[in-house]
Coordinates of C-alpha atoms in Angstrom, one line a residue:
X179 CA 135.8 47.1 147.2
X180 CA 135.1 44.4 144.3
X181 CA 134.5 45.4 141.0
X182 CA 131.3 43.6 140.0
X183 CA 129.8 45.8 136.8
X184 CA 132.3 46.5 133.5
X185 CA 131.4 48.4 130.8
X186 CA 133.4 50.0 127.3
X187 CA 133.1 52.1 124.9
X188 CA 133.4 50.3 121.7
X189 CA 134.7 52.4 119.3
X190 CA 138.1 53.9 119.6
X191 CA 137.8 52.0 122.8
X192 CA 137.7 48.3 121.8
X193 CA 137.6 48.5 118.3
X194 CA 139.9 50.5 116.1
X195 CA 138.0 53.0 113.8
X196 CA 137.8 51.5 110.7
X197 CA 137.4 47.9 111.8
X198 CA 134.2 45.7 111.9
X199 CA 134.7 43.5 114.5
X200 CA 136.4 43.3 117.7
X201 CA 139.8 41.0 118.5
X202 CA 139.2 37.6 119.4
X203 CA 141.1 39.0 122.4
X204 CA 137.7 41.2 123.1
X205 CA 135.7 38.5 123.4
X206 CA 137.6 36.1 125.3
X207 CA 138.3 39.1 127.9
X208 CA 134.5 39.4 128.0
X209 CA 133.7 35.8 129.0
X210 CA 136.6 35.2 131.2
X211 CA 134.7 38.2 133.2
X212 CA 131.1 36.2 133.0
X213 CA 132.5 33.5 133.7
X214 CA 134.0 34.8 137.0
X215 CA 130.4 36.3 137.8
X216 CA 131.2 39.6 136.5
X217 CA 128.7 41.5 134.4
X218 CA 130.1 43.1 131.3
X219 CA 128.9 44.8 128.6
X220 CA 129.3 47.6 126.2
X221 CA 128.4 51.4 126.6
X222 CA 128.1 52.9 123.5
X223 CA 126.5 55.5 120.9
X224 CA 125.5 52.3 119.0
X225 CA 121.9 50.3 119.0
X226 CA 121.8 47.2 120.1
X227 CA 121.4 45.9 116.2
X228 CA 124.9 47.3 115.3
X229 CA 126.5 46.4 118.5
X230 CA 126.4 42.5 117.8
X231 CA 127.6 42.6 114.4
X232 CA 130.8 44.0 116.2
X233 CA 131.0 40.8 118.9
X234 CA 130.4 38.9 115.8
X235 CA 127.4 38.0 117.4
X236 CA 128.1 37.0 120.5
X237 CA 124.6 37.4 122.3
X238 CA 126.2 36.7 125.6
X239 CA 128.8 40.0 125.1
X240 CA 126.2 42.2 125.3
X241 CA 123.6 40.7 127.6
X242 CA 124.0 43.5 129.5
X243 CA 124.4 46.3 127.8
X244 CA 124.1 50.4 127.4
X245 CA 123.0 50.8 124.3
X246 CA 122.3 54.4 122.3
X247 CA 124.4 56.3 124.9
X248 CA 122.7 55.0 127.5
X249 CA 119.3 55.4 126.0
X250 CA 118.3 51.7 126.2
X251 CA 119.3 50.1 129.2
X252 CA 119.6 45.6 128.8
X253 CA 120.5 43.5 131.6
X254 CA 120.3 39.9 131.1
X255 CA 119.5 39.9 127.3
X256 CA 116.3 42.1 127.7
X257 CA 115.8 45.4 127.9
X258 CA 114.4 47.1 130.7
X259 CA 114.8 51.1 130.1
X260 CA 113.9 53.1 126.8
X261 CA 114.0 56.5 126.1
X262 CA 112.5 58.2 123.0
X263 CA 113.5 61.7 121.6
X264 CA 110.9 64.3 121.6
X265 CA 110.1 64.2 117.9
X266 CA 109.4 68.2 117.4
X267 CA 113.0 68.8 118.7
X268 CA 113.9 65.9 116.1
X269 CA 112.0 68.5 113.2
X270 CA 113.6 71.6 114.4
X271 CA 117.0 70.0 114.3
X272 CA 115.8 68.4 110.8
X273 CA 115.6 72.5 109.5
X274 CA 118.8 73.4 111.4
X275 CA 121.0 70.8 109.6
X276 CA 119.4 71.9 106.1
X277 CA 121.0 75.0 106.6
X278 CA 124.6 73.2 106.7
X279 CA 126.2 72.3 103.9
X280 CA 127.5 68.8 103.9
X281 CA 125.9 68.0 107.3
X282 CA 123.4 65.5 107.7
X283 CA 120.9 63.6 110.2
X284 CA 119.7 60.4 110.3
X285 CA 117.0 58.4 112.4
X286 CA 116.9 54.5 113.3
X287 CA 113.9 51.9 113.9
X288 CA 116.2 48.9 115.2
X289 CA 118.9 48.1 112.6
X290 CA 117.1 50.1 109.9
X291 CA 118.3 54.0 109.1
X292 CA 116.9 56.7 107.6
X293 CA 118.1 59.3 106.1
X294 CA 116.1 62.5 107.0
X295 CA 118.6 65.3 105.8
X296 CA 122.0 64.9 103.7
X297 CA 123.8 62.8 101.5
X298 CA 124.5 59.4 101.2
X299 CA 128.2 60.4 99.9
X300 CA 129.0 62.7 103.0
X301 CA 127.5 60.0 105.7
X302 CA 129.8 57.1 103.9
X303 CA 133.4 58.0 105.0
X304 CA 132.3 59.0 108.1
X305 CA 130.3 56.0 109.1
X306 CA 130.4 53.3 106.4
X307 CA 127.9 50.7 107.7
X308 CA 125.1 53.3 108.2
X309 CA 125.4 54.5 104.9
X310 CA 125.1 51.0 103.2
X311 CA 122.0 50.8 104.8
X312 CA 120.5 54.0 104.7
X313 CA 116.9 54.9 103.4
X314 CA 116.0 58.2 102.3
X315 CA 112.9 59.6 103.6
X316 CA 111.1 63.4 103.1
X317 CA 110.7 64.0 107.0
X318 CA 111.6 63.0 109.9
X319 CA 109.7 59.5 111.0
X320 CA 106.3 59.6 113.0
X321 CA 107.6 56.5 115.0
X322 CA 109.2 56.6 118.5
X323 CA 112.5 57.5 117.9
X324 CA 115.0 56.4 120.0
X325 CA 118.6 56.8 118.2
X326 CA 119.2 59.7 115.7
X327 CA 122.5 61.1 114.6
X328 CA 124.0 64.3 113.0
X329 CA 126.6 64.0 110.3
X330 CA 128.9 66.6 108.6
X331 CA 132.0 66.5 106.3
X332 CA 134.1 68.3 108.8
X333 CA 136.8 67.9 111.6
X334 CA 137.0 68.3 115.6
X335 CA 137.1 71.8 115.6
X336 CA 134.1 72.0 112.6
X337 CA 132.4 69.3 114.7
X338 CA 132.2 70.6 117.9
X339 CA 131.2 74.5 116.1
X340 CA 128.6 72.9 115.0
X341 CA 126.9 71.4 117.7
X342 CA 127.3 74.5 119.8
X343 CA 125.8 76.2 117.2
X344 CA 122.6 73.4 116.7
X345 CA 122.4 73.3 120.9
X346 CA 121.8 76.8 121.0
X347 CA 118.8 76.1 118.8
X348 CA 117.3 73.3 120.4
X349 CA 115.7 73.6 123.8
X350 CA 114.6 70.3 124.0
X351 CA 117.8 68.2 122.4
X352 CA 121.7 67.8 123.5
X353 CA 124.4 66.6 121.2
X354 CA 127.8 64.9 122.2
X355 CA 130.6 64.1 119.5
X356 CA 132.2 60.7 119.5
X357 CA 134.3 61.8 116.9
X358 CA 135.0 64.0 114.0
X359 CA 132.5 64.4 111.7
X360 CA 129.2 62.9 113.9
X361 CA 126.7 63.7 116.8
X362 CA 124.9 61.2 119.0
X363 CA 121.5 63.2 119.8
X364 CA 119.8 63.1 122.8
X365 CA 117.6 64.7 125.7
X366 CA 118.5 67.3 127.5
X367 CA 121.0 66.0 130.4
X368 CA 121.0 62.8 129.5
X369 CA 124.3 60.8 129.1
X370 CA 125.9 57.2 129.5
X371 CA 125.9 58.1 133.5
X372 CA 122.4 58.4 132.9
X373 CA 122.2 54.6 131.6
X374 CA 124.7 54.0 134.5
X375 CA 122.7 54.9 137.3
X376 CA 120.3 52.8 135.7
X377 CA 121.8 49.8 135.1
X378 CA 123.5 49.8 139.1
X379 CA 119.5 50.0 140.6
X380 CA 118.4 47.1 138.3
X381 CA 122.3 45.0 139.2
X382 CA 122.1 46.4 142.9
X383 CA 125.3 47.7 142.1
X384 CA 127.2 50.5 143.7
X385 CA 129.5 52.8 141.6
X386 CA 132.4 51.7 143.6
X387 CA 131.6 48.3 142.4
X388 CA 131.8 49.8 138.6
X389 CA 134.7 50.2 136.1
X390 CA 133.9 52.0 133.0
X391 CA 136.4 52.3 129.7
X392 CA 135.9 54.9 127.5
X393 CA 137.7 57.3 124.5
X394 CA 135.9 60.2 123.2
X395 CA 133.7 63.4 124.4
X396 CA 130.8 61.3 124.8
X397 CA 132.2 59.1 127.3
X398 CA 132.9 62.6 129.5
X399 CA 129.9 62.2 132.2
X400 CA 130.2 58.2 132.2
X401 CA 134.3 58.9 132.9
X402 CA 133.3 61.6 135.6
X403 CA 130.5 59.8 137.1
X404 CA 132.1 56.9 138.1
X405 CA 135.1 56.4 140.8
X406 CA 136.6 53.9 138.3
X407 CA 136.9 55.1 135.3
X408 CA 139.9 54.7 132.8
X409 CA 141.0 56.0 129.7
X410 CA 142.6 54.9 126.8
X411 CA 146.1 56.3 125.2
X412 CA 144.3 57.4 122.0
X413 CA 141.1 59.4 124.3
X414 CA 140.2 62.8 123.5
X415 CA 142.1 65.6 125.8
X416 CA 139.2 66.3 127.8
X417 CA 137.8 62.2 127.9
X418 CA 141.6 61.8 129.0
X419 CA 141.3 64.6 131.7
X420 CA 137.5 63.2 133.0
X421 CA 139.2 59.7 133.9
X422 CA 141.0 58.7 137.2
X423 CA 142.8 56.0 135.2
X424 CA 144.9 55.6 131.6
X425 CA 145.9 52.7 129.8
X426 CA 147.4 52.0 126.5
X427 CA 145.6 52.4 123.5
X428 CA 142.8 50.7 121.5
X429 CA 145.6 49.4 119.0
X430 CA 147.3 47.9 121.4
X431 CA 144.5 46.0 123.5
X432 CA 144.8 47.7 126.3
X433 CA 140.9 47.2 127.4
X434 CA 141.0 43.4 127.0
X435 CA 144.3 43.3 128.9
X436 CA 142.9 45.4 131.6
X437 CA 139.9 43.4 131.8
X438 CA 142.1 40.3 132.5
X439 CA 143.6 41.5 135.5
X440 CA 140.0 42.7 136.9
X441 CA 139.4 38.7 136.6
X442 CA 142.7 38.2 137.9
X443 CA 141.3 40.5 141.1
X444 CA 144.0 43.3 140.4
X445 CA 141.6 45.6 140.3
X446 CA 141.3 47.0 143.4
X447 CA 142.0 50.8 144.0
X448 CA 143.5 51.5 147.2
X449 CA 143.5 55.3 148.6
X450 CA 147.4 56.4 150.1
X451 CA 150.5 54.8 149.6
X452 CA 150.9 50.9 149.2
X453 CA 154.1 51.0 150.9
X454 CA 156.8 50.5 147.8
X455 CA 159.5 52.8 146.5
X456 CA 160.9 53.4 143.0
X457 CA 163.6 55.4 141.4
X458 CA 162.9 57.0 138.3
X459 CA 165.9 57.0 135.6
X460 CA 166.1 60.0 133.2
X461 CA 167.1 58.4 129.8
X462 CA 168.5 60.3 126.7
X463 CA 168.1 60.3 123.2
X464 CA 170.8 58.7 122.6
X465 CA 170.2 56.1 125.5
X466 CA 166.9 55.3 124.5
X467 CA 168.5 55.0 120.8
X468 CA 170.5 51.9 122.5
X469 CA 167.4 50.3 124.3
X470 CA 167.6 52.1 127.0
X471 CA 169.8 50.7 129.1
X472 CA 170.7 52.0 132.5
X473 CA 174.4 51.3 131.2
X474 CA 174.0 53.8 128.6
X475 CA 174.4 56.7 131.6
X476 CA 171.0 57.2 132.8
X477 CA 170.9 59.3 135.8
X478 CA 168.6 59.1 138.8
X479 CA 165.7 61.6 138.3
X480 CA 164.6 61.4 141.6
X481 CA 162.6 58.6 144.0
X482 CA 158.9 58.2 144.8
X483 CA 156.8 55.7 146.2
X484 CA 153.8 54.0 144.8
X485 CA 150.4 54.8 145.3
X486 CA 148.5 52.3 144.0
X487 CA 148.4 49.0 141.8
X488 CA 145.1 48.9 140.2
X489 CA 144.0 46.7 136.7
X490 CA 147.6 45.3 136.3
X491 CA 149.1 48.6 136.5
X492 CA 151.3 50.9 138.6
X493 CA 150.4 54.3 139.2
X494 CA 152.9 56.9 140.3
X495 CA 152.1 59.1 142.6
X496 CA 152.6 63.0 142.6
X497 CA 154.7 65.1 142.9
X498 CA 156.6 63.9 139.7
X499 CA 156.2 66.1 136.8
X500 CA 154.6 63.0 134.7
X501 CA 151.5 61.3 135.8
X502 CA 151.7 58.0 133.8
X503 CA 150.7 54.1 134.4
X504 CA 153.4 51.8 133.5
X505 CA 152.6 48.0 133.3
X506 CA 155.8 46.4 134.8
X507 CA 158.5 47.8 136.8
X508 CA 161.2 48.5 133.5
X509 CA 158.8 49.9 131.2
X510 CA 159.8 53.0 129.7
X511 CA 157.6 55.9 129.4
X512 CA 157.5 59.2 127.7
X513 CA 156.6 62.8 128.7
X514 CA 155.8 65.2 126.5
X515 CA 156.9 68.3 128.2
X516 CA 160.8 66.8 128.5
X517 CA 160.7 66.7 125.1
X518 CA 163.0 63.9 123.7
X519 CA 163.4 62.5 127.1
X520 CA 162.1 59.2 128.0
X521 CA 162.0 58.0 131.6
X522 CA 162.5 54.5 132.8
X523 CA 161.2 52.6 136.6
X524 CA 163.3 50.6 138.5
X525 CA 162.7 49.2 141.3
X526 CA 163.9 49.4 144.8
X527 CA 161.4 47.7 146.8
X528 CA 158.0 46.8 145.6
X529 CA 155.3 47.0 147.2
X530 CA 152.8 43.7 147.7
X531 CA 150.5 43.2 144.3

């Protein structure tokens, strides 16, 4: 079936953490979709106001859009689903976070932030461009609130203790970590699938038709709700174990590539074999030292056939040990389990593309 919607994460997905703006590489993947008919857009924690700054303002990359995990729902540069948080939830997480030290929240009315509980100094290291802008206030805002966050000076593990201990508080509130140190808040059971769902009735798009890109735990319903979903190299274990496919990392464009071949109609799935075989070469330390080279004494590790060619890739098909996409027949791979041991494809007969 055709892929007609596309959506990413943006950070740790399409943008490196740390970085502003997206690669030119981004952008142009983005419009070569449009411009094939495709809609694209992001999917992401963000507002819409801090999504553009990252397309450098490129209205037409996020014309349709999930913005606020799904929250606000745009197709076609307007926005046609809002959801608010329920704002005495909002207070008792406000008295719940007090009680933390170095932990934080902060709520948002479009590009403007607020800073209801915390520091300026813990928020800034964790998410620099909020905390340029912030505004302190002495309670949480009496305006619709649509985006708020919780911040803390911690790590993964710190991170996620936390907001099992804040859910078990809050009857009327969820929480999902992008990444270490911050909480997207939201309502109960609501999720980027959520926005997805949303955004198919208003494209008359099925989820078959859908391929979603994503990194972290808050990508873990949008990865599991969709047939098409892929993961980056750098994702989260369990965002990694949600998706049916995985690509290289964010550092090494791995979206914007993969995008490309979706315009270039690679994308695809098909269910079974495809009707092409491969031996897999074991190669050594001291092989891989030397480029690996089958000449350097790489041994057959055993033969398989495809099972699929899907957004430029090759996927290997069980029962090998490793599960792993490999962009070209040659490219060398490793497995963790084999320690040292890196494995390299060669092909016998390929199957059509």
């Amino acid at each position: 079936m055709a892929i007609k919607l596309v959506l990413s994460d943006i950070d740790g997905t399409l943008l490196p953490r740390g970085n502003a703006e997206v690669d030119r590489r981004v952008v142009e993947a983005f419009h070569a979709l449009l411009d094939a008919g495709l809609a694209v857009g992001p999917a992401s924690g963000r507002a819409l106001p801090a999504i553009l700054p990252a397309f450098a303002g490129d209205e037409a990359c996020a014309a349709t859009a999930l913005a606020t995990n799904g929250m606000q729902v745009y197709t076609a540069g307007k926005l046609v689903h809002e959801e608010h948080l329920d704002r005495e939830g909002l207070v008792q997480l406000a008295a719940a976070v007090r009680e933390v030290p170095r932990a934080g929240m902060i709520c948002f009315k479009g590009a403007e932030v607020f800073l209801v509980e915390g520091e300026r100094d813990v928020l800034a290291p964790i998410f620099p461009s909020y905390a340029a802008h912030v505004t302190p206030v002495d309670a949480v805002p009496d305006f619709p609130v649509v985006k708020a966050n919780v911040f803390v000076d911690a790590d993964v593990q710190g991170t996620q203790a936390l907001m099992e201990r804040l859910e078990a508080v809050l009857p009327r509130l969820g929480l999902n970590t992008p990444m270490a140190g911050f909480m997207n808040v939201v309502p109960v059971g609501y999720s980027k699938a959520t926005g997805i769902d949303i955004i198919c009735r208003e494209l008359d798009v099925s989820l078959d038709e859908v391929v979603v890109f994503g990194d972290a735990d808050n990508d873990l319903e949008m990865l599991e709700h969709v047939p098409n979903s892929v993961a980056v190299a750098n994702a989260t274990p369990r965002a990694a174990a949600a998706a049916r496919w995985h690509i290289g990392s964010v550092d090494e464009f791995a979206v914007p590539k993969a995008m490309m071949a979706i315009e270039a109609g690679e994308a695809e799935s098909h269910d079974g074999y495809s009707g092409g075989e491969v031996a897999v070469y074991c190669i050594m330390p001291s092989a891989a030292a030397s480029g690996c080279g089958l000449e350097a004494g790489a041994r057959p590790l055993k033969t398989v056939r495809f099972a699929w060619r899907a957004f430029g890739l090759w996927r290997l098909r069980a029962p090998l040990d490793f599960s792993r996409n490999l962009e070209a027949p040659g490219d060398v791979c490793s497995h963790g389990d084999q320690g040292a041991a890196q494995y390299i494809i060669q092909p016998i007969a390929l199957p059509p593309s």
